[in-house]
Every structure is written in structure tokens, then in C-alpha cells.
CSV table of C-alpha atoms in Angstrom, one decimal:
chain,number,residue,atom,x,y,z
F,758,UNK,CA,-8.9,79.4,30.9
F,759,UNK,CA,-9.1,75.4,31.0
F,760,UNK,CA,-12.0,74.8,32.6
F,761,UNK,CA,-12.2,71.3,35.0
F,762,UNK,CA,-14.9,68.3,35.3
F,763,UNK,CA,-16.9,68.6,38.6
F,764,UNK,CA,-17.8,65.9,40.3
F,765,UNK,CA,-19.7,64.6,43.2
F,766,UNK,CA,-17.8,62.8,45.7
F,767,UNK,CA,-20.1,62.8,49.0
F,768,UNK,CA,-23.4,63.1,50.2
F,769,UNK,CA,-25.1,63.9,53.1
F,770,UNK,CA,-28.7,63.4,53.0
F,771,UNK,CA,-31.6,63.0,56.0
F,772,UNK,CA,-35.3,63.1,55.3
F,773,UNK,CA,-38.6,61.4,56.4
F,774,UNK,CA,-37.2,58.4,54.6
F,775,UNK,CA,-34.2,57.9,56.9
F,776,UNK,CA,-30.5,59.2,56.6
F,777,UNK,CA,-27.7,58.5,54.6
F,778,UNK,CA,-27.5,57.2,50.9
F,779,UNK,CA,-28.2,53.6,51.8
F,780,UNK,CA,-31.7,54.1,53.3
F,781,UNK,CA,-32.3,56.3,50.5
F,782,UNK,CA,-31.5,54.1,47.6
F,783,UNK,CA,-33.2,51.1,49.8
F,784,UNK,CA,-36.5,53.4,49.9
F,785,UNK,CA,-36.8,54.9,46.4
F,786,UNK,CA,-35.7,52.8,44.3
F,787,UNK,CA,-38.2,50.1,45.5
F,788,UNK,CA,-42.1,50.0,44.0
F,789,UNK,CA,-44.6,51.5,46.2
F,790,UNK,CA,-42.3,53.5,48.7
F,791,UNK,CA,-45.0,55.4,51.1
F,792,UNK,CA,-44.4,59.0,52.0
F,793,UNK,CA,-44.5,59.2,56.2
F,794,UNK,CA,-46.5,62.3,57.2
F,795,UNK,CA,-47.6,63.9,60.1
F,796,UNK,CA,-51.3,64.9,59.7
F,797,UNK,CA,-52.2,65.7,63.2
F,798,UNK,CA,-49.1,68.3,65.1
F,799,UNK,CA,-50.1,70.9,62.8
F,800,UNK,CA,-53.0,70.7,61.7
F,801,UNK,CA,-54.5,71.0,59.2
F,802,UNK,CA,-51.0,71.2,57.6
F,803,UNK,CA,-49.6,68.4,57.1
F,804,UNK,CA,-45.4,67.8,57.2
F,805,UNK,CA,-42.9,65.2,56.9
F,806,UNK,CA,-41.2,65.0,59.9
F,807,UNK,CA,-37.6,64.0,61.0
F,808,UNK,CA,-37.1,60.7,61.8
F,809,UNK,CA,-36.2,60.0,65.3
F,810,UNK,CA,-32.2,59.8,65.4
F,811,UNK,CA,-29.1,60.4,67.6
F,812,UNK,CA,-26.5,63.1,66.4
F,813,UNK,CA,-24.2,61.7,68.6
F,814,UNK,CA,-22.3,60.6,65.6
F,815,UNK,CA,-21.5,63.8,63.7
F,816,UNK,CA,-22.3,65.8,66.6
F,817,UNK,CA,-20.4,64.5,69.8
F,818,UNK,CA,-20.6,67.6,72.1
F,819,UNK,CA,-23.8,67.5,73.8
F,820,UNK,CA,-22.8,71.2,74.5
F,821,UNK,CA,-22.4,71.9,70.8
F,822,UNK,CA,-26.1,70.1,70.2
F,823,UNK,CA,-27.9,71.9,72.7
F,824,UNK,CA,-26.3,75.3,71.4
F,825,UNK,CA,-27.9,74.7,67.9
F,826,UNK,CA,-32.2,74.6,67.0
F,827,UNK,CA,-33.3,72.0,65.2
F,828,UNK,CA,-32.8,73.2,61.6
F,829,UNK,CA,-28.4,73.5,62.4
F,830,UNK,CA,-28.1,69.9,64.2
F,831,UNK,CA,-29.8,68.7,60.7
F,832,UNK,CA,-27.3,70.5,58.5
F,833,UNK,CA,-24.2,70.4,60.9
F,834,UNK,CA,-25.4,66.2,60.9
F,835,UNK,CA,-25.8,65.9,57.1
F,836,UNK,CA,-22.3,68.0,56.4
F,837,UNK,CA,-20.2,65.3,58.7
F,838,UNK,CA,-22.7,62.8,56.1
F,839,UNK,CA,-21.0,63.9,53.1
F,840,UNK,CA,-17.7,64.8,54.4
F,841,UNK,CA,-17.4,60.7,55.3
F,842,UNK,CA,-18.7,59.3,52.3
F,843,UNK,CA,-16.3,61.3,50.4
F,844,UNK,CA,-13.6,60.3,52.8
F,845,UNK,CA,-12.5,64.1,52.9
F,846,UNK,CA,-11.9,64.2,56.8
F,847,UNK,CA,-8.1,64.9,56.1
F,848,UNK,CA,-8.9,67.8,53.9
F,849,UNK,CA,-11.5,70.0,55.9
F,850,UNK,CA,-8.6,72.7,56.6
F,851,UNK,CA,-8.6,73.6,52.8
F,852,UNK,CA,-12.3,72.8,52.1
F,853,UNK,CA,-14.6,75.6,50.9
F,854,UNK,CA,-18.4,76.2,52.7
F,855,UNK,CA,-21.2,77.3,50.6
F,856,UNK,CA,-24.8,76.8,52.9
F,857,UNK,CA,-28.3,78.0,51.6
F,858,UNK,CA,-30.2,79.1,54.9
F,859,UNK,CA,-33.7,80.4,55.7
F,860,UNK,CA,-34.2,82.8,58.5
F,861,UNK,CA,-33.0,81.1,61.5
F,862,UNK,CA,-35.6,79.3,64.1
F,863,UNK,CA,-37.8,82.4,65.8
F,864,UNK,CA,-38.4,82.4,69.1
F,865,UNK,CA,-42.5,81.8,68.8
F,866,UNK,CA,-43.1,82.1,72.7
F,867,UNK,CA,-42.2,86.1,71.9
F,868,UNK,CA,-44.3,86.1,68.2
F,869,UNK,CA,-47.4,85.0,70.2
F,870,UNK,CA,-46.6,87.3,73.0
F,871,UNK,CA,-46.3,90.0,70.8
F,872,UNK,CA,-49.4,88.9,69.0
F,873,UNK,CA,-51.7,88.1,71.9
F,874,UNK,CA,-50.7,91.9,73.4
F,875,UNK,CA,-51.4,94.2,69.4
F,876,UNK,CA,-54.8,91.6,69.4
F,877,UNK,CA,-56.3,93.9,72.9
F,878,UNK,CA,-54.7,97.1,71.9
F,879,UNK,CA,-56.7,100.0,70.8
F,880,UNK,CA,-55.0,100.9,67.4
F,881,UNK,CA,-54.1,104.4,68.2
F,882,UNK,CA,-51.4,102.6,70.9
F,883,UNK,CA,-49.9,99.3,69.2
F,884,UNK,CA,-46.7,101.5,68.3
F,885,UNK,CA,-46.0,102.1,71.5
F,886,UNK,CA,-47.0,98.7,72.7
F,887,UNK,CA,-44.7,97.1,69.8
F,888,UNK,CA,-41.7,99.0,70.4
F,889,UNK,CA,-42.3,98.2,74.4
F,890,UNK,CA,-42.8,94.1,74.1
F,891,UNK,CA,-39.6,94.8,71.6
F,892,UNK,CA,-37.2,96.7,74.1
F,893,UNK,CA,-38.3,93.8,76.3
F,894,UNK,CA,-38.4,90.6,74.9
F,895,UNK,CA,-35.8,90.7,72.3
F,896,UNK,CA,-33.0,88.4,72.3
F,897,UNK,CA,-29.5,90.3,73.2
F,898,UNK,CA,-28.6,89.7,69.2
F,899,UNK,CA,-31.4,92.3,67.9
F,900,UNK,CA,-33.3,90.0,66.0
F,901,UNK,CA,-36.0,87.3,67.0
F,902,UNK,CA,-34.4,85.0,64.6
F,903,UNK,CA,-31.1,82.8,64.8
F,904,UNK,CA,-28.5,84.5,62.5
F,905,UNK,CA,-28.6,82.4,59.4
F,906,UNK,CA,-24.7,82.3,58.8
F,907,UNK,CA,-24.3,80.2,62.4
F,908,UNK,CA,-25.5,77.1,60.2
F,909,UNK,CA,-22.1,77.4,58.5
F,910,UNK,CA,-20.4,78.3,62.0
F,911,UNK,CA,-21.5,75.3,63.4
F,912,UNK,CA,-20.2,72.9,60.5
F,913,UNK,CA,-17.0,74.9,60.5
F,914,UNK,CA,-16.5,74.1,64.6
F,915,UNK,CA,-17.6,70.6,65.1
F,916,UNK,CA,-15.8,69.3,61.9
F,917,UNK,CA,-13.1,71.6,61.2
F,918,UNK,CA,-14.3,73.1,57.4
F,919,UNK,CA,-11.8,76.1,57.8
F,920,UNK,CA,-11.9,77.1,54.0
F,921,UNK,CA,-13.4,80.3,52.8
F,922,UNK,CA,-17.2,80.3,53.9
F,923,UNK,CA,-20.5,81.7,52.2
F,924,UNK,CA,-24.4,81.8,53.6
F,925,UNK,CA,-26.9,82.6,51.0
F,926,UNK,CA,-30.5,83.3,51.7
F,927,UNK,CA,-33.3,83.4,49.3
F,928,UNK,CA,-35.1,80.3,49.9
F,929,UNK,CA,-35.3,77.9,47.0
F,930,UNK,CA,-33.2,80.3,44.8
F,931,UNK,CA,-30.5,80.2,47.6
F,932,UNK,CA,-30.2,76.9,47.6
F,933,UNK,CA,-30.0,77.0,43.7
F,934,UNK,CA,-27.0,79.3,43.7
F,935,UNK,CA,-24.9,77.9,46.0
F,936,UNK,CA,-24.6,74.8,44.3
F,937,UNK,CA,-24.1,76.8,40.9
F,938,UNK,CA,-21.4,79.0,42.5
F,939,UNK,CA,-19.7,76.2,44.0
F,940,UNK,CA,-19.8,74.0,41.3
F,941,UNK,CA,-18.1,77.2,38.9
F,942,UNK,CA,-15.7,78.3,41.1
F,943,UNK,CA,-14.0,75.2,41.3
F,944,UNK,CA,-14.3,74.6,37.3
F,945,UNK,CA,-12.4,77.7,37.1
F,946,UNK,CA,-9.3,76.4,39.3
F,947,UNK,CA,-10.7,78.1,42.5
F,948,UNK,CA,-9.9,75.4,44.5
F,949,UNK,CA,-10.2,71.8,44.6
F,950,UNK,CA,-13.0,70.9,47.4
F,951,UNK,CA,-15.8,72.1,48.6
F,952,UNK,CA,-19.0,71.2,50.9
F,953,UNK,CA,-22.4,72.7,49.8
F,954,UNK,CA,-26.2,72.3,50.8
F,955,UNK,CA,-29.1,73.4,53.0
F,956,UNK,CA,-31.4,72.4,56.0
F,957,UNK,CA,-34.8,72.8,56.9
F,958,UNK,CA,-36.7,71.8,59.5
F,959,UNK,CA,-40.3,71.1,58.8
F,960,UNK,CA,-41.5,70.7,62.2
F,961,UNK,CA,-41.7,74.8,62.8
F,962,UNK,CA,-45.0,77.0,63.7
F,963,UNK,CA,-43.0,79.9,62.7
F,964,UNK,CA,-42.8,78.3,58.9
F,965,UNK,CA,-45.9,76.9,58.7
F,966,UNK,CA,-47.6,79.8,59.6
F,967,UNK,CA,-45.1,82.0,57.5
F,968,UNK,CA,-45.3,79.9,54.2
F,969,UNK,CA,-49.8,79.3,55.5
F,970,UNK,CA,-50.1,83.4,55.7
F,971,UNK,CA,-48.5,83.2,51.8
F,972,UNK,CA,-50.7,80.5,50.5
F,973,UNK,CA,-47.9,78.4,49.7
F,974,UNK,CA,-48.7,75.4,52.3
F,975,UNK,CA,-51.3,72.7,51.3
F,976,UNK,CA,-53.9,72.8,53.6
F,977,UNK,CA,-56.3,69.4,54.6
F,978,UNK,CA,-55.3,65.8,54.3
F,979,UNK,CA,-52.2,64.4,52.5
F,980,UNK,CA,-51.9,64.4,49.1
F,981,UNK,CA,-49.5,63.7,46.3
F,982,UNK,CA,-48.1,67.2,44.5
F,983,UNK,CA,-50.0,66.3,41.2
F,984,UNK,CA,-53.3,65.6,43.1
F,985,UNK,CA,-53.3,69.1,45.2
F,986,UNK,CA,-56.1,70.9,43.3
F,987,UNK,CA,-57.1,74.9,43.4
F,988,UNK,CA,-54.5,76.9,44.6
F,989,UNK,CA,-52.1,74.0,45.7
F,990,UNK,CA,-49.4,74.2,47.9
F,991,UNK,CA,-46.3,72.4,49.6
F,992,UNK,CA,-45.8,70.4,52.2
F,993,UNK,CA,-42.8,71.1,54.4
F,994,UNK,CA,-40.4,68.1,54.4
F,995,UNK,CA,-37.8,67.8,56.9
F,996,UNK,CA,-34.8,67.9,55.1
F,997,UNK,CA,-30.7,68.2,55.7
F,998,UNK,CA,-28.5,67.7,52.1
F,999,UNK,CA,-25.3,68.4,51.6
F,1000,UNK,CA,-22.4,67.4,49.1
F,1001,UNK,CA,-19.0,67.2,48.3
F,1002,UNK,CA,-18.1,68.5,45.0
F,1003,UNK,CA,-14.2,68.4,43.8
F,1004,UNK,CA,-12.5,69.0,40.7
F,1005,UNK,CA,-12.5,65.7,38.4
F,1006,UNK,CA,-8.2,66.3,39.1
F,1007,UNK,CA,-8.0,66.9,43.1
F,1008,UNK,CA,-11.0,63.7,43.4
F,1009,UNK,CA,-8.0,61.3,41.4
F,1010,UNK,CA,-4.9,62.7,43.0
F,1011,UNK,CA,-6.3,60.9,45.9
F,1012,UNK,CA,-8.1,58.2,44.6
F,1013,UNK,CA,-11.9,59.3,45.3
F,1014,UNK,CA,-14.7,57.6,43.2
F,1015,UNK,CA,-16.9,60.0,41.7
F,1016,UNK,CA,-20.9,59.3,41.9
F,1017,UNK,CA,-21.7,61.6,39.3
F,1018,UNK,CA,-20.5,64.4,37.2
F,1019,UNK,CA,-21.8,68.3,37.1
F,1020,UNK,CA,-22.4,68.8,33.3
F,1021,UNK,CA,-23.9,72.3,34.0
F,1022,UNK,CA,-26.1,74.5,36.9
F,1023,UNK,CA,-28.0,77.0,35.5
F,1024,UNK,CA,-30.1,79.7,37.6
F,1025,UNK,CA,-32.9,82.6,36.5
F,1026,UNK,CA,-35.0,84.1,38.6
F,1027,UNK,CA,-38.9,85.4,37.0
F,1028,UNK,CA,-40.3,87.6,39.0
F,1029,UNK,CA,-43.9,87.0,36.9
F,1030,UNK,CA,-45.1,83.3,36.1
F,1031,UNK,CA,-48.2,84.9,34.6
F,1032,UNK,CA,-48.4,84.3,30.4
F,1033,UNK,CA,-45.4,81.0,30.8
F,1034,UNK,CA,-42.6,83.4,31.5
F,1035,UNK,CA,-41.0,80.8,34.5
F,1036,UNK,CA,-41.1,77.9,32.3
F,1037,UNK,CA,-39.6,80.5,28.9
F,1038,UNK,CA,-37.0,81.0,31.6
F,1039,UNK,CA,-36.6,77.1,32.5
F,1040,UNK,CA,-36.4,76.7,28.5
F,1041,UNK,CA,-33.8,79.0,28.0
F,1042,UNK,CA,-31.5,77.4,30.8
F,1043,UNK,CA,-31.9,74.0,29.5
F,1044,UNK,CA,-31.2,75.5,26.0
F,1045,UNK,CA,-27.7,76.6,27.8
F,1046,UNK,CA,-26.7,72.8,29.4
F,1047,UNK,CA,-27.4,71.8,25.4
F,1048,UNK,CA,-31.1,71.2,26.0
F,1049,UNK,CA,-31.4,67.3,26.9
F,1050,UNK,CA,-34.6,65.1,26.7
F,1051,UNK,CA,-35.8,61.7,25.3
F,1052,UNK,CA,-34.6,58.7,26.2
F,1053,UNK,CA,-31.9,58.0,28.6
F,1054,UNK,CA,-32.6,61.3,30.2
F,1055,UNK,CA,-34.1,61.1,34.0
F,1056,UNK,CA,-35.7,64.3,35.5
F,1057,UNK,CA,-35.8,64.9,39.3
F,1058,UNK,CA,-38.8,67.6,39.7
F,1059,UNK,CA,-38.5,69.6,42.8
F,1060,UNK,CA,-42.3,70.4,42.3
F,1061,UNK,CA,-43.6,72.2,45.4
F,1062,UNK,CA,-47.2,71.7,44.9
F,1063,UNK,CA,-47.9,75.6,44.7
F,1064,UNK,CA,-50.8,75.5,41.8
F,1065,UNK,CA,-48.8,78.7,39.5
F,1066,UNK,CA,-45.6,76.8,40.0
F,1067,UNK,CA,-46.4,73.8,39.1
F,1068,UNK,CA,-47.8,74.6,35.9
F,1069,UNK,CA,-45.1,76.6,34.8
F,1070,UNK,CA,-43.0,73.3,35.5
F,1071,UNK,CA,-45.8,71.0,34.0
F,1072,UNK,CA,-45.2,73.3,30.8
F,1073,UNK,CA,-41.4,73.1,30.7
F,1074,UNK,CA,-41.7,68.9,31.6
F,1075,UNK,CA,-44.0,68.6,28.3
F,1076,UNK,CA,-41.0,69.7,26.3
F,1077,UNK,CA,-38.5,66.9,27.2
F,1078,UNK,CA,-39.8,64.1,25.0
F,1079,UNK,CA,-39.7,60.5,26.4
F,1080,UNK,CA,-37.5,61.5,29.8
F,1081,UNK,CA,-38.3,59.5,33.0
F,1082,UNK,CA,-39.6,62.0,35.2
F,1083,UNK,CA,-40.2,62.0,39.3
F,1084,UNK,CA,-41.5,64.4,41.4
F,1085,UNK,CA,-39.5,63.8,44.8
F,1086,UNK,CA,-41.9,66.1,46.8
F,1087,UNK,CA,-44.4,63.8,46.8
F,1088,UNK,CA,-42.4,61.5,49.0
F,1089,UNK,CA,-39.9,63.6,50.1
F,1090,UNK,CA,-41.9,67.1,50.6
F,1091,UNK,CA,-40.5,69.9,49.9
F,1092,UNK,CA,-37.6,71.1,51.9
F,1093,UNK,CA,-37.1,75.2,50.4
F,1094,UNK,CA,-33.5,75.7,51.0
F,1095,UNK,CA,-32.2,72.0,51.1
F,1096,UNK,CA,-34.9,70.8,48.2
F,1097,UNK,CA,-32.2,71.4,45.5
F,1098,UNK,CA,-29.1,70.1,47.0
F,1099,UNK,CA,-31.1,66.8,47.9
F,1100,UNK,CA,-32.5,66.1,44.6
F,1101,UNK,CA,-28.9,67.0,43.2
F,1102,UNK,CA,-27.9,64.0,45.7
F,1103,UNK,CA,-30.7,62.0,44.7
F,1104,UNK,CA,-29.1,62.1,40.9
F,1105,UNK,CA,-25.8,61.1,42.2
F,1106,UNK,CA,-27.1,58.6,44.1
F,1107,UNK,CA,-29.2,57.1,41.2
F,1108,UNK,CA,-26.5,57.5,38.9
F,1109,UNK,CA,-23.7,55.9,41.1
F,1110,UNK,CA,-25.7,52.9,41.5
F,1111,UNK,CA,-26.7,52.3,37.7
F,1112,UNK,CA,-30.6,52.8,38.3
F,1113,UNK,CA,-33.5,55.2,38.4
F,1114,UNK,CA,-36.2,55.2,40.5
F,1115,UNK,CA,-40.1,54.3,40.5
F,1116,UNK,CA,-42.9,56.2,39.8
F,1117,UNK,CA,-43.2,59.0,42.9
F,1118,UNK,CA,-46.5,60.5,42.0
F,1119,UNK,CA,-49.3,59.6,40.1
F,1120,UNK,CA,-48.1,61.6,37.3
F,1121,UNK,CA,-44.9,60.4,36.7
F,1122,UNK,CA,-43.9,59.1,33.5
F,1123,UNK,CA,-41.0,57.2,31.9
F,1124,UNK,CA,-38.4,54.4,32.3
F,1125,UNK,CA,-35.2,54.2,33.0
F,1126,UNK,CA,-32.5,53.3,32.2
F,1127,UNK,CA,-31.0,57.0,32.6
F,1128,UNK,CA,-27.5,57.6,31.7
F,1129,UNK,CA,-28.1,61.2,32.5
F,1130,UNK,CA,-30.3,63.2,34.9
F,1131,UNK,CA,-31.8,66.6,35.0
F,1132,UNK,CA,-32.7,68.3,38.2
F,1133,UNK,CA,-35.7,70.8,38.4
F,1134,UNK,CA,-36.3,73.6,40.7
F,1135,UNK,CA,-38.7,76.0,40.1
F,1136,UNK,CA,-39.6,77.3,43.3
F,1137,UNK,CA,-42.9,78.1,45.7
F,1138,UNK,CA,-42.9,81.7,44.5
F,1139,UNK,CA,-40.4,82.4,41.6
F,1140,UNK,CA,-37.3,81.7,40.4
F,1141,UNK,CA,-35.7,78.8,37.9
F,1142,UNK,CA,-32.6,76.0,38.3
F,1143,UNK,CA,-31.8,72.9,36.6
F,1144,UNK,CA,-28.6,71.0,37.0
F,1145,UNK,CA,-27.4,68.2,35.0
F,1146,UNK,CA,-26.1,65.1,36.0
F,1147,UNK,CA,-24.2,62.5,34.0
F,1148,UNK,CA,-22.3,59.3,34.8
F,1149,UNK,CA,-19.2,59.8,36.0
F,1150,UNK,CA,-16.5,58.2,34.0
């Protein structure tokens, strides 16, 4: 079988920073861009919030908005993003839906009813309590979260994406996979257009208590990921990325410009970082897209912060010789299931304008110019991707 070039066409992409490629590129690729964090709503984690915005524009129906939490109007907004950048309005009936979700928004109202009631209940009756506040206060779907596939139900009503559909969940792995799986089955002639990416709101007690319970969240005043000392941790960026991706063929037949090319998406997953098995794992994938470094090589880290993480990643970064490297989370945060597809936007971005970015963090390293870029994404817990990037012709 022939395989075919994929290539970026779109991108949809809202953060702290702003929305939409433009803000992004006028941001990062200036000197001494500022993170914008919220210190005090949830303290003492910190978050990047949303920006204030209208979704008026990808979202018309008031009705529609009001139907969706927070975390849907972000990806259902970033989706109609890419979708218009890659001028792919006329093709939505035959366009393929890949979405990395979390768990759906929980109702917390219920959690901290629940809660409050087990915290003044003699142990020998919280069963019964439990299953009673359940019977009770459960929402009519059986489950006090949003159904993750209604992310992908929502892009598929208000803008018409009628071509097969997929939901993965997994967190950062998720996110991962989708963008592999789309990316491979259109190489192997299973299609010719498809719209991937995540969401996640930031702005969420359920999550930061979820991800603070785990240890994963950096806890006390901001800092940059390479500064977060002892056991490290992330902070939650607000984050909606999607992109188009077509064969190199289908993008010509109807004279698209590319942004970038998919080289190569390669995912692992190590269930044990202990003794460098995460960054033998990263090693290995990079070995498989033909194992890139020096020179002309960019590297977008999707560093979370997480203290076990990041050194794996440190480790694997020491291996790529003289690349530019930027660890986005430091201005971006980290955004679990949308982190990957937005750095993979990022490297289209950078690459469809002819530039890298500036230093991120204080440990960043490297000059540009990049004629290829390698995105990172290692996880708060466990798991491996990297995707390369190269111009497209």
C-alpha cells in the first residue's frame, strides 16, 4: 500500500494567550511573553484561565451554548477555528471526528453534598447513606459526569462534521492517540479529511481537586515548570486545540496551503518511570521517526511540571544535541487532553510562518532557525508521544 503525506491545513487554538493563530504567533514569538495566571480563585493552585470571549461566532445558538459546560463550548469553539482556517466548511459532510476527552464537567454541588453527609456518618452506615444521596441526587443519565463523547456531538450539530466519529479518553495519552490514529488512517487512503483535538477547562474544582488528591497540581505561588522543586506538579491551562489534517493529495485537489507536514506520531505508554524506563520508551519512538536532533531541529516540550515526569523528559531532551527547545507549559500550562494537539498546532504555526519561538522557561535552550519540529508529550502520570513536524513543501 502507497502510503500519502499528511499535512496540516487548519487550526483551532484558544488558551490564556488569546484565540486563534494570530494572537498566538503575536504572543510567542515575541521576547518576554508573560504567562496570565490566576493565583487567587483556587487557591493555593494556581491556573491559567480562559480569556473572556463571546462564542457567538462558532457557536450562534444561544440554546446550543447553554446546553454545553464550559469544557464543550471551548472545543465546539476551537473545531469551527480550524475548520475556517482550513477553509473546509464545504466538506464537513465527509469529514472524519477524532476528540480526546476527560470525564465530562461533575456536578460539584452533589460531590460536596455527598461529601459533607459520609463526613457526619458513623462508619457502620455510610453505605447506606451513599447509595441513598445516590438514588437521590443523581442526574437522570446514571453518572455525575457529562458523557465525554457529547464533546464530539456537539461539533457534529453546530457545524455539520457528519463523517465517522471517535471519543478517546485517557488523558494525555488520549490526546496522543488521536492525533496518531488520525494522522495513519488517512496515510493509508482512509479518507481524505479529518478534524482532531481536545479541550480542557482549567477553571474546575472537580479537576483541581482530582489532579491536587493525585499530587499532580503545583501547589503555592506561580512558577515556571523548570523552577517547580520537590515533587512538582502542573498547572491547569485552559485550553481548546483542534486541527485539520488532510492527505497532501485531497489538500491540492482543492487548492489548500499546508502549514506543515506530519513526518511521523509515535505513542508508548510506561507504566513505571522508575530506573529511565519513560524516557527508554521516548528514545525508542524517536529512534522510529529516524531519531532527529542538532541543529535545525525545534522541540516543543509538553512538560507538565510533575517532578518524575519531568525528569524522565529532561533525560530524553539531553539526547537531542544542539535542538531549540521550549517548554510551552510554562506559558501556556498544561492542558491534559488538549496539551498535545496544541503544541502540534504550535509547530504548524511556527513552521508556516518561517520562525521559532523565544525562550519559554528559564531552561530553555537553542536557536532557531528550525526547519523541523519535534513535539513532546510525556504525560503527568505515564505514557510517551512525539510527533514530528517538517515544512511543508
Amino acid at each position: 500500500m502507497t502510503r500519502q503525506d499528511v499535512v496540516i491545513t487548519g487550526i483551532g487554538l484558544v488558551s490564556s494567550l488569546g484565540e486563534g493563530p494570530d494572537a498566538h504567533w503575536a504572543v510567542l514569538s515575541q521576547p518576554g511573553a508573560t504567562p496570565v495566571v490566576d493565583e487567587a480563585a483556587f487557591a493555593p493552585y494556581a491556573v491559567h484561565p480562559l480569556p473572556a470571549m463571546s462564542f457567538d461566532a462558532q457557536i450562534p445558538k444561544k440554546g446550543d451554548q447553554r446546553q454545553m459546560e464550559p469544557w464543550q463550548r471551548l472545543g465546539t469553539y476551537a473545531a469551527g477555528l480550524a475548520i475556517d482556517q482550513a477553509g473546509a466548511r464545504g466538506l464537513v459532510a465527509d469529514m472524519h471526528l477524532i476528540v480526546a476527552a476527560g470525564g465530562g464537567e461533575r456536578d460539584v454541588a452533589v460531590d460536596e453534598a455527598v461529601a459533607t453527609a459520609l463526613c457526619t456518618t458513623p462508619a457502620d452506615q455510610a453505605g447506606a447513606v451513599l447509595n441513598e444521596r445516590l438514588a437521590t441526587d443523581l442526574r437522570p443519565t446514571l453518572f455525575l459526569a457529562q458523557l465525554s463523547n457529547l464533546l464530539a456531538g456537539n461539533i457534529s450539530i453546530v457545524h455539520g462534521v457528519t463523517g465517522s466519529s471517535r471519543t478517546f479518553m485517557g488523558e494525555e495519552a488520549a490526546a496522543a492517540d488521536a492525533v496518531r490514529i488520525a494522522a495513519a488512517r488517512l496515510a493509508e487512503g482512509r479518507g481524505g479529511i479529518a478534524l482532531v483535538g481536545g479541550a480542557y477547562a482549567s477553571q474546575r474544582w472537580d479537576l483541581v481537586l482530582l489532579y491536587g488528591a493525585g499530587g499532580a497540581v503545583w501547589r503555592g505561588p506561580f512558577a515556571a515548570v523548570s523552577a517547580r522543586d520537590g515533587a512538582g506538579g502542573f498547572v491547569g491551562g485552559a485550553l481548546g486545540a483542534f486541527l485539520v489534517l488532510e492527505t497532501a493529495e485531497h489538500a491540492a485537489a482543492r487548492g489548500a496551503v499546508p502549514l506543515a507536514r506530519i513526518a511521523g506520531v509515535a505513542t508508548d505508554a510506561t507504566h513505571k518511570r522508575a530506573g529511565g524506563a519513560s524516557a527508554g520508551a521516548a528514545r525508542a519512538l524517536h529512534a522510529a521517526l529516524g531519531a532527529p536532533s542538532g541543529a535545525g531541529l525545534g522541540v516543543l516540550s509538553g512538560m507538565t511540571g510533575v517532578a518524575e515526569a519531568r525528569a524522565e523528559e529532561e533525560a530524553f531532551l539531553a539526547g537531542l544535541g544542539a535542538a531549540a527547545v521550549r517548554r510551552t507549559g510554562s506559558l501556556l500550562g498544561h492542558g491534559v487532553e488538549a496539551a498535545f494537539p496544541a503544541n502540534v498546532a504550535l509547530g504548524a504555526l511556527a513552521l508556516s510562518r518561517g520562525g521559532f519561538y523565544p525562550a519559554m522557561d528559564p531552561a530553555d535552550a537553542g536557536e532557531g532557525p528550525v526547519d523541523r519540529i519535534l513535539v513532546t508529550g510525556f504525560g503527568q502520570w505515564r505514557g510517551e508521544a512525539l510527533a514530528l513536524l517538517e515544512r511543508a513543501a
